[in-house]
Amino acid sequence: MKYQEAKQDVEQFTDGDDVLRVFRGSITKAVEAGQKFALDHPRIQKKVTYETLRAGLKGETVRVPTFETLVDLHCAIDEEPRAYCEPPAIPETFDEFRKVALEYASNVWWYETLGLADLVRPASWQAQLSREGTPRAWPQVRERAVEWREKALKALDAWEHRLREKKHAREMIDTWVKDVLDKEGEIAARAEFKRLKQYDFIEYSGHNSFDPAKPDQEQFTFTEMEESDWLPEYQERLEAGWSRYRPDDPKPDRISRRLGVANFCDDYLVTAWAADCEFERHEAWDPFLRCLSGPERVVRIKVKRDARHALEGEEILRDKTKKYFDGRRVDEYAEYVWRWRDADELDTRVDAEVRDKAIKLGFAMVDGTVETPRELLRDVVQPIEQDDPQCPRGPYTIS
């Protein structure tokens, strides 16, 4: 039975080649990135070995948590490829280039990506990258490397722009199309509307991973659109006067404010564990979305402190817990006071990382009324916090 359960709890990751292309063929770099993602997986309790992740990247069946880790890595590099493959600056001298080049990719990768077959033989190129000295073909090699880097950076800019465009096309289509209509006329507006509607017609598995060796490759694969797929909606929005249009009017262009207190608590242990958060948000005008936006952070946390530390005038409250001994119910009481503390007070680095992650997951749109899932912050604020800074409080993880 145990063997059957273990056999069923496996999956095959089929996108390993896409992941490895982003990492310039380096399994080591891909595994190191995967191990960081594994740290956040709720079912992985220890470091995933190099051999396990390597097997998954090579298409072998692995346990489901490992498979999910590789899927998360694949999604991350698709959404933010620059973080994993941004091209390095190309130095002036070959000795400096040698260090940068081999740190970024293998000599074979550079040889094929820069198309050096007409300049140097493979064996000679490998030897040149392993010893000091400047080869005669360095000026031509550098010229091609600089050209490749410029092309890759330009492609990454376009890649990121299209990703953001895809994410916000539905909410911004009225704004973007009306701008084109006002500036360039009806024909251009229809073309722009059709182009933006294409994001709704991406083929299954039609989101390609960025390949630094081939920065010109297509990012999305679309299914063919008929006129009936977009023209009726265009006419409808035109007749409605582009009702969701956002004017480019950044007034004010920057704002800082405190948000309302957001409560997070345990539904089943509400009297034993509860706390409030106060958030601070610094917003700036986003010309892409034409609105104020910005990150929020916890400023203060309202927590319980043991009643022994109560100050004069503070209200002392009591929590009752029911316990049974030898079939007899016994009520136990914990006395405490509510007190605000700064978010970073008593927090270790691990505490702060967990809290920030919990906020990101639970308060994507904080408005003072959203309740955070109880499992996210339970380990950040204890039922009754101690005043002693030496009191052990971690490390904590999000379950």
GROMACS .gro file of C-alpha atoms in nm:
model
  399
    1MET     CA    1   0.000   0.000   0.000
    2LYS     CA    2   0.278   0.241   0.090
    3TYR     CA    3   0.455   0.162  -0.237
    4GLN     CA    4   0.140   0.234  -0.438
    5GLU     CA    5   0.086   0.564  -0.259
    6ALA     CA    6   0.446   0.669  -0.321
    7LYS     CA    7   0.419   0.565  -0.685
    8GLN     CA    8   0.104   0.774  -0.735
    9ASP     CA    9   0.257   1.078  -0.562
   10VAL     CA   10   0.492   1.153  -0.852
   11GLU     CA   11   0.476   1.379  -1.158
   12GLN     CA   12   0.689   1.444  -1.466
   13PHE     CA   13   0.808   1.799  -1.532
   14THR     CA   14   0.810   1.841  -1.910
   15ASP     CA   15   0.938   2.200  -1.939
   16GLY     CA   16   1.294   2.137  -1.824
   17ASP     CA   17   1.441   2.238  -2.161
   18ASP     CA   18   1.268   2.578  -2.142
   19VAL     CA   19   1.406   2.636  -1.792
   20LEU     CA   20   1.758   2.534  -1.890
   21ARG     CA   21   1.759   2.765  -2.193
   22VAL     CA   22   1.691   3.060  -1.961
   23PHE     CA   23   1.988   2.952  -1.749
   24ARG     CA   24   2.209   2.918  -2.060
   25GLY     CA   25   2.215   2.540  -2.027
   26SER     CA   26   2.354   2.546  -1.673
   27ILE     CA   27   2.184   2.281  -1.462
   28THR     CA   28   2.374   2.407  -1.157
   29LYS     CA   29   2.226   2.756  -1.185
   30ALA     CA   30   1.877   2.613  -1.246
   31VAL     CA   31   1.905   2.381  -0.946
   32GLU     CA   32   2.022   2.662  -0.718
   33ALA     CA   33   1.721   2.871  -0.821
   34GLY     CA   34   1.491   2.572  -0.770
   35GLN     CA   35   1.629   2.511  -0.421
   36LYS     CA   36   1.533   2.867  -0.321
   37PHE     CA   37   1.176   2.804  -0.435
   38ALA     CA   38   1.170   2.476  -0.244
   39LEU     CA   39   1.231   2.663   0.082
   40ASP     CA   40   0.885   2.818   0.051
   41HIS     CA   41   0.701   2.496  -0.033
   42PRO     CA   42   0.472   2.390   0.257
   43ARG     CA   43   0.534   2.017   0.202
   44ILE     CA   44   0.913   2.036   0.176
   45GLN     CA   45   1.078   2.028   0.517
   46LYS     CA   46   1.445   2.008   0.419
   47LYS     CA   47   1.674   2.117   0.139
   48VAL     CA   48   1.601   1.941  -0.189
   49THR     CA   49   1.915   1.771  -0.318
   50TYR     CA   50   2.093   1.864  -0.638
   51GLU     CA   51   2.034   1.515  -0.777
   52THR     CA   52   1.657   1.533  -0.720
   53LEU     CA   53   1.610   1.867  -0.897
   54ARG     CA   54   1.848   1.765  -1.173
   55ALA     CA   55   1.639   1.455  -1.234
   56GLY     CA   56   1.323   1.665  -1.247
   57LEU     CA   57   1.476   1.906  -1.497
   58LYS     CA   58   1.584   1.611  -1.712
   59GLY     CA   59   1.223   1.488  -1.733
   60GLU     CA   60   1.239   1.205  -1.479
   61THR     CA   61   0.943   1.152  -1.247
   62VAL     CA   62   0.981   1.321  -0.909
   63ARG     CA   63   0.768   1.361  -0.600
   64VAL     CA   64   0.479   1.605  -0.636
   65PRO     CA   65   0.630   1.876  -0.408
   66THR     CA   66   0.946   1.877  -0.620
   67PHE     CA   67   0.739   1.889  -0.938
   68GLU     CA   68   0.544   2.186  -0.798
   69THR     CA   69   0.871   2.360  -0.711
   70LEU     CA   70   0.988   2.329  -1.072
   71VAL     CA   71   0.652   2.457  -1.197
   72ASP     CA   72   0.685   2.760  -0.967
   73LEU     CA   73   1.037   2.823  -1.098
   74HIS     CA   74   0.917   2.798  -1.458
   75CYS     CA   75   0.634   3.046  -1.392
   76ALA     CA   76   0.873   3.286  -1.220
   77ILE     CA   77   1.122   3.295  -1.507
   78ASP     CA   78   0.838   3.343  -1.755
   79GLU     CA   79   0.705   3.638  -1.555
   80GLU     CA   80   1.043   3.796  -1.476
   81PRO     CA   81   1.314   3.659  -1.708
   82ARG     CA   82   1.548   3.954  -1.651
   83ALA     CA   83   1.612   3.839  -1.295
   84TYR     CA   84   1.755   3.511  -1.425
   85CYS     CA   85   1.926   3.595  -1.753
   86GLU     CA   86   1.999   3.968  -1.782
   87PRO     CA   87   2.307   3.994  -2.006
   88PRO     CA   88   2.627   4.125  -1.846
   89ALA     CA   89   2.810   4.436  -1.958
   90ILE     CA   90   3.080   4.357  -2.213
   91PRO     CA   91   3.425   4.476  -2.091
   92GLU     CA   92   3.684   4.642  -2.311
   93THR     CA   93   3.956   4.383  -2.259
   94PHE     CA   94   3.945   4.011  -2.326
   95ASP     CA   95   4.089   3.926  -1.982
   96GLU     CA   96   3.799   4.103  -1.814
   97PHE     CA   97   3.551   3.952  -2.059
   98ARG     CA   98   3.680   3.602  -1.981
   99LYS     CA   99   3.571   3.631  -1.616
  100VAL     CA  100   3.232   3.780  -1.699
  101ALA     CA  101   3.163   3.536  -1.981
  102LEU     CA  102   3.236   3.215  -1.791
  103GLU     CA  103   3.034   3.333  -1.492
  104TYR     CA  104   2.734   3.391  -1.718
  105ALA     CA  105   2.752   3.084  -1.944
  106SER     CA  106   2.978   2.811  -2.079
  107ASN     CA  107   3.233   2.865  -2.355
  108VAL     CA  108   3.020   2.647  -2.586
  109TRP     CA  109   2.715   2.868  -2.525
  110TRP     CA  110   2.909   3.182  -2.614
  111TYR     CA  111   3.060   3.018  -2.921
  112GLU     CA  112   2.719   2.920  -3.058
  113THR     CA  113   2.530   3.233  -2.951
  114LEU     CA  114   2.782   3.476  -3.100
  115GLY     CA  115   2.829   3.262  -3.412
  116LEU     CA  116   3.208   3.247  -3.388
  117ALA     CA  117   3.262   2.957  -3.631
  118ASP     CA  118   3.395   3.192  -3.898
  119LEU     CA  119   3.643   3.353  -3.659
  120VAL     CA  120   3.787   3.077  -3.444
  121ARG     CA  121   3.775   2.699  -3.408
  122PRO     CA  122   3.586   2.555  -3.106
  123ALA     CA  123   3.899   2.409  -2.945
  124SER     CA  124   4.088   2.737  -2.987
  125TRP     CA  125   3.800   2.934  -2.837
  126GLN     CA  126   3.789   2.704  -2.536
  127ALA     CA  127   4.166   2.743  -2.489
  128GLN     CA  128   4.146   3.123  -2.518
  129LEU     CA  129   3.888   3.135  -2.237
  130SER     CA  130   4.113   2.931  -2.011
  131ARG     CA  131   4.436   3.130  -2.033
  132GLU     CA  132   4.554   3.491  -2.027
  133GLY     CA  133   4.617   3.686  -2.342
  134THR     CA  134   4.416   3.856  -2.612
  135PRO     CA  135   4.323   3.663  -2.928
  136ARG     CA  136   4.349   3.835  -3.265
  137ALA     CA  137   3.976   3.804  -3.324
  138TRP     CA  138   3.885   3.985  -3.000
  139PRO     CA  139   3.765   4.309  -3.170
  140GLN     CA  140   3.520   4.113  -3.387
  141VAL     CA  141   3.414   3.894  -3.092
  142ARG     CA  142   3.351   4.198  -2.875
  143GLU     CA  143   3.154   4.367  -3.150
  144ARG     CA  144   2.924   4.066  -3.176
  145ALA     CA  145   2.896   4.038  -2.798
  146VAL     CA  146   2.795   4.404  -2.767
  147GLU     CA  147   2.543   4.363  -3.047
  148TRP     CA  148   2.398   4.052  -2.880
  149ARG     CA  149   2.370   4.230  -2.545
  150GLU     CA  150   2.190   4.530  -2.694
  151LYS     CA  151   1.950   4.299  -2.874
  152ALA     CA  152   1.887   4.094  -2.557
  153LEU     CA  153   1.822   4.401  -2.343
  154LYS     CA  154   1.584   4.544  -2.601
  155ALA     CA  155   1.404   4.209  -2.620
  156LEU     CA  156   1.375   4.192  -2.239
  157ASP     CA  157   1.222   4.541  -2.232
  158ALA     CA  158   0.966   4.437  -2.492
  159TRP     CA  159   0.907   4.106  -2.314
  160GLU     CA  160   0.830   4.279  -1.983
  161HIS     CA  161   0.610   4.537  -2.155
  162ARG     CA  162   0.401   4.267  -2.322
  163LEU     CA  163   0.370   4.074  -1.996
  164ARG     CA  164   0.237   4.383  -1.822
  165GLU     CA  165   0.015   4.462  -2.118
  166LYS     CA  166  -0.129   4.109  -2.111
  167LYS     CA  167  -0.196   4.135  -1.737
  168HIS     CA  168  -0.382   4.467  -1.759
  169ALA     CA  169  -0.529   4.461  -2.111
  170ARG     CA  170  -0.886   4.402  -1.998
  171GLU     CA  171  -0.894   4.692  -1.752
  172MET     CA  172  -0.697   4.932  -1.974
  173ILE     CA  173  -0.828   4.851  -2.322
  174ASP     CA  174  -1.073   5.144  -2.325
  175THR     CA  175  -0.796   5.386  -2.231
  176TRP     CA  176  -0.533   5.262  -2.474
  177VAL     CA  177  -0.767   5.227  -2.771
  178LYS     CA  178  -0.933   5.566  -2.719
  179ASP     CA  179  -0.590   5.732  -2.709
  180VAL     CA  180  -0.508   5.576  -3.046
  181LEU     CA  181  -0.850   5.675  -3.181
  182ASP     CA  182  -0.800   6.039  -3.080
  183LYS     CA  183  -0.446   6.060  -3.219
  184GLU     CA  184  -0.446   5.834  -3.524
  185GLY     CA  185  -0.806   5.770  -3.620
  186GLU     CA  186  -1.051   5.484  -3.666
  187ILE     CA  187  -0.836   5.240  -3.865
  188ALA     CA  188  -0.547   5.254  -3.618
  189ALA     CA  189  -0.787   5.222  -3.322
  190ARG     CA  190  -0.941   4.906  -3.465
  191ALA     CA  191  -0.597   4.758  -3.523
  192GLU     CA  192  -0.497   4.840  -3.165
  193PHE     CA  193  -0.818   4.688  -3.026
  194LYS     CA  194  -0.762   4.370  -3.226
  195ARG     CA  195  -0.401   4.351  -3.109
  196LEU     CA  196  -0.499   4.381  -2.743
  197LYS     CA  197  -0.782   4.130  -2.780
  198GLN     CA  198  -0.525   3.878  -2.903
  199TYR     CA  199  -0.419   3.827  -2.542
  200ASP     CA  200  -0.749   3.644  -2.493
  201PHE     CA  201  -0.653   3.404  -2.773
  202ILE     CA  202  -0.316   3.271  -2.658
  203GLU     CA  203  -0.283   2.904  -2.744
  204TYR     CA  204  -0.269   2.646  -2.467
  205SER     CA  205   0.097   2.632  -2.363
  206GLY     CA  206   0.153   2.925  -2.598
  207HIS     CA  207   0.356   3.130  -2.348
  208ASN     CA  208   0.718   3.078  -2.454
  209SER     CA  209   1.011   3.114  -2.215
  210PHE     CA  210   1.273   3.378  -2.289
  211ASP     CA  211   1.591   3.239  -2.445
  212PRO     CA  212   1.891   3.475  -2.410
  213ALA     CA  213   2.060   3.292  -2.697
  214LYS     CA  214   1.766   3.375  -2.926
  215PRO     CA  215   1.618   3.703  -2.802
  216ASP     CA  216   1.419   3.752  -3.124
  217GLN     CA  217   1.188   3.454  -3.067
  218GLU     CA  218   0.814   3.505  -3.030
  219GLN     CA  219   0.683   3.550  -2.679
  220PHE     CA  220   0.326   3.425  -2.735
  221THR     CA  221   0.162   3.188  -2.980
  222PHE     CA  222  -0.190   3.305  -3.073
  223THR     CA  223  -0.485   3.124  -3.223
  224GLU     CA  224  -0.632   3.281  -3.536
  225MET     CA  225  -0.896   3.549  -3.473
  226GLU     CA  226  -1.204   3.610  -3.682
  227GLU     CA  227  -1.354   3.955  -3.727
  228SER     CA  228  -1.652   3.840  -3.521
  229ASP     CA  229  -1.416   3.777  -3.229
  230TRP     CA  230  -1.339   4.145  -3.176
  231LEU     CA  231  -1.532   4.386  -3.401
  232PRO     CA  232  -1.874   4.364  -3.222
  233GLU     CA  233  -1.708   4.438  -2.888
  234TYR     CA  234  -1.518   4.729  -3.042
  235GLN     CA  235  -1.844   4.880  -3.173
  236GLU     CA  236  -2.010   4.828  -2.834
  237ARG     CA  237  -1.732   5.007  -2.646
  238LEU     CA  238  -1.723   5.285  -2.906
  239GLU     CA  239  -2.097   5.345  -2.870
  240ALA     CA  240  -2.062   5.343  -2.490
  241GLY     CA  241  -1.808   5.626  -2.515
  242TRP     CA  242  -1.521   5.418  -2.377
  243SER     CA  243  -1.678   5.426  -2.030
  244ARG     CA  244  -1.371   5.284  -1.854
  245TYR     CA  245  -1.134   5.542  -1.995
  246ARG     CA  246  -0.870   5.676  -1.754
  247PRO     CA  247  -0.739   6.027  -1.826
  248ASP     CA  248  -0.369   6.096  -1.799
  249ASP     CA  249  -0.411   6.345  -1.515
  250PRO     CA  250  -0.163   6.277  -1.231
  251LYS     CA  251  -0.312   6.505  -0.964
  252PRO     CA  252  -0.167   6.442  -0.715
  253ASP     CA  253   0.124   6.243  -0.852
  254ARG     CA  254   0.232   6.115  -0.512
  255ILE     CA  255   0.059   6.043  -0.180
  256SER     CA  256   0.143   5.882   0.153
  257ARG     CA  257  -0.127   5.768   0.390
  258ARG     CA  258  -0.208   5.535   0.675
  259LEU     CA  259  -0.461   5.266   0.602
  260GLY     CA  260  -0.734   5.149   0.834
  261VAL     CA  261  -0.662   4.884   1.090
  262ALA     CA  262  -0.699   4.536   0.938
  263ASN     CA  263  -0.781   4.250   1.173
  264PHE     CA  264  -0.647   3.900   1.146
  265CYS     CA  265  -0.749   3.632   1.391
  266ASP     CA  266  -0.808   3.262   1.440
  267ASP     CA  267  -1.177   3.178   1.405
  268TYR     CA  268  -1.149   2.888   1.647
  269LEU     CA  269  -0.910   3.044   1.898
  270VAL     CA  270  -1.021   3.403   1.871
  271THR     CA  271  -0.993   3.467   2.244
  272ALA     CA  272  -0.651   3.306   2.264
  273TRP     CA  273  -0.500   3.458   1.951
  274ALA     CA  274  -0.588   3.784   1.784
  275ALA     CA  275  -0.411   4.094   1.664
  276ASP     CA  276  -0.459   4.404   1.452
  277CYS     CA  277  -0.232   4.559   1.191
  278GLU     CA  278  -0.196   4.918   1.082
  279PHE     CA  279  -0.057   4.972   0.734
  280GLU     CA  280   0.126   5.253   0.562
  281ARG     CA  281   0.117   5.301   0.186
  282HIS     CA  282   0.332   5.526  -0.030
  283GLU     CA  283   0.170   5.569  -0.370
  284ALA     CA  284   0.305   5.728  -0.686
  285TRP     CA  285   0.145   5.794  -1.022
  286ASP     CA  286   0.175   5.497  -1.257
  287PRO     CA  287   0.159   5.629  -1.615
  288PHE     CA  288   0.106   5.279  -1.751
  289LEU     CA  289  -0.209   5.217  -1.546
  290ARG     CA  290  -0.294   5.586  -1.497
  291CYS     CA  291  -0.360   5.559  -1.128
  292LEU     CA  292  -0.185   5.595  -0.795
  293SER     CA  293  -0.025   5.272  -0.679
  294GLY     CA  294   0.247   5.157  -0.449
  295PRO     CA  295   0.346   4.897  -0.190
  296GLU     CA  296   0.212   4.883   0.161
  297ARG     CA  297   0.391   4.779   0.476
  298VAL     CA  298   0.293   4.705   0.834
  299VAL     CA  299   0.361   5.000   1.064
  300ARG     CA  300   0.217   4.879   1.393
  301ILE     CA  301   0.079   4.554   1.532
  302LYS     CA  302  -0.170   4.538   1.818
  303VAL     CA  303  -0.084   4.240   2.034
  304LYS     CA  304  -0.155   4.087   2.372
  305ARG     CA  305   0.092   4.136   2.655
  306ASP     CA  306   0.093   3.950   2.985
  307ALA     CA  307  -0.105   4.139   3.250
  308ARG     CA  308   0.200   4.138   3.477
  309HIS     CA  309   0.341   4.410   3.253
  310ALA     CA  310   0.028   4.625   3.260
  311LEU     CA  311   0.075   4.998   3.308
  312GLU     CA  312  -0.137   5.211   3.536
  313GLY     CA  313  -0.476   5.272   3.380
  314GLU     CA  314  -0.454   4.989   3.122
  315GLU     CA  315  -0.756   4.761   3.108
  316ILE     CA  316  -0.678   4.403   3.205
  317LEU     CA  317  -0.874   4.143   3.011
  318ARG     CA  318  -0.913   3.771   3.063
  319ASP     CA  319  -0.931   3.476   2.824
  320LYS     CA  320  -1.102   3.161   2.943
  321THR     CA  321  -0.992   2.821   2.821
  322LYS     CA  322  -1.187   2.503   2.890
  323LYS     CA  323  -0.983   2.198   2.986
  324TYR     CA  324  -1.082   1.854   3.114
  325PHE     CA  325  -0.900   1.650   3.376
  326ASP     CA  326  -1.030   1.304   3.468
  327GLY     CA  327  -1.360   1.389   3.301
  328ARG     CA  328  -1.398   1.709   3.503
  329ARG     CA  329  -1.402   2.050   3.336
  330VAL     CA  330  -1.156   2.306   3.465
  331ASP     CA  331  -1.157   2.668   3.346
  332GLU     CA  332  -0.818   2.835   3.310
  333TYR     CA  333  -0.775   3.209   3.269
  334ALA     CA  334  -0.500   3.413   3.100
  335GLU     CA  335  -0.487   3.783   3.186
  336TYR     CA  336  -0.349   4.030   2.933
  337VAL     CA  337  -0.360   4.387   2.806
  338TRP     CA  338  -0.385   4.508   2.447
  339ARG     CA  339  -0.086   4.710   2.337
  340TRP     CA  340   0.043   4.848   2.006
  341ARG     CA  341   0.404   4.786   1.908
  342ASP     CA  342   0.611   4.886   1.610
  343ALA     CA  343   0.616   4.622   1.339
  344ASP     CA  344   0.991   4.569   1.360
  345GLU     CA  345   1.018   4.570   1.739
  346LEU     CA  346   1.158   4.239   1.868
  347ASP     CA  347   1.153   4.105   1.513
  348THR     CA  348   1.444   3.906   1.384
  349ARG     CA  349   1.529   3.901   1.014
  350VAL     CA  350   1.334   3.577   0.975
  351ASP     CA  351   1.029   3.728   1.146
  352ALA     CA  352   1.035   4.026   0.912
  353GLU     CA  353   1.065   3.805   0.602
  354VAL     CA  354   0.773   3.589   0.712
  355ARG     CA  355   0.562   3.894   0.793
  356ASP     CA  356   0.637   4.057   0.458
  357LYS     CA  357   0.548   3.738   0.275
  358ALA     CA  358   0.227   3.704   0.475
  359ILE     CA  359   0.130   4.059   0.389
  360LYS     CA  360   0.199   3.996   0.022
  361LEU     CA  361  -0.017   3.684   0.024
  362GLY     CA  362  -0.294   3.801   0.251
  363PHE     CA  363  -0.314   4.175   0.189
  364ALA     CA  364  -0.274   4.219  -0.184
  365MET     CA  365  -0.547   4.485  -0.167
  366VAL     CA  366  -0.547   4.623   0.187
  367ASP     CA  367  -0.843   4.850   0.257
  368GLY     CA  368  -0.877   4.815   0.630
  369THR     CA  369  -1.147   4.550   0.618
  370VAL     CA  370  -0.985   4.251   0.451
  371GLU     CA  371  -0.923   3.961   0.687
  372THR     CA  372  -0.597   3.776   0.639
  373PRO     CA  373  -0.615   3.395   0.631
  374ARG     CA  374  -0.536   3.291   0.987
  375GLU     CA  375  -0.254   3.057   0.893
  376LEU     CA  376  -0.042   3.335   0.743
  377LEU     CA  377   0.038   3.546   1.049
  378ARG     CA  378  -0.019   3.302   1.334
  379ASP     CA  379   0.354   3.247   1.377
  380VAL     CA  380   0.445   3.613   1.349
  381VAL     CA  381   0.248   3.730   1.652
  382GLN     CA  382   0.225   3.491   1.944
  383PRO     CA  383  -0.091   3.455   2.157
  384ILE     CA  384   0.066   3.659   2.436
  385GLU     CA  385   0.390   3.833   2.351
  386GLN     CA  386   0.666   3.872   2.603
  387ASP     CA  387   0.832   4.201   2.692
  388ASP     CA  388   1.170   4.033   2.725
  389PRO     CA  389   1.367   4.097   2.399
  390GLN     CA  390   1.563   3.779   2.468
  391CYS     CA  391   1.249   3.568   2.456
  392PRO     CA  392   1.294   3.312   2.173
  393ARG     CA  393   1.046   3.384   1.893
  394GLY     CA  394   1.157   3.191   1.589
  395PRO     CA  395   1.249   3.102   1.331
  396TYR     CA  396   0.897   3.090   1.193
  397THR     CA  397   0.758   2.963   0.865
  398ILE     CA  398   0.426   2.999   0.693
  399SER     CA  399   0.238   2.672   0.709
   0.00000   0.00000   0.00000
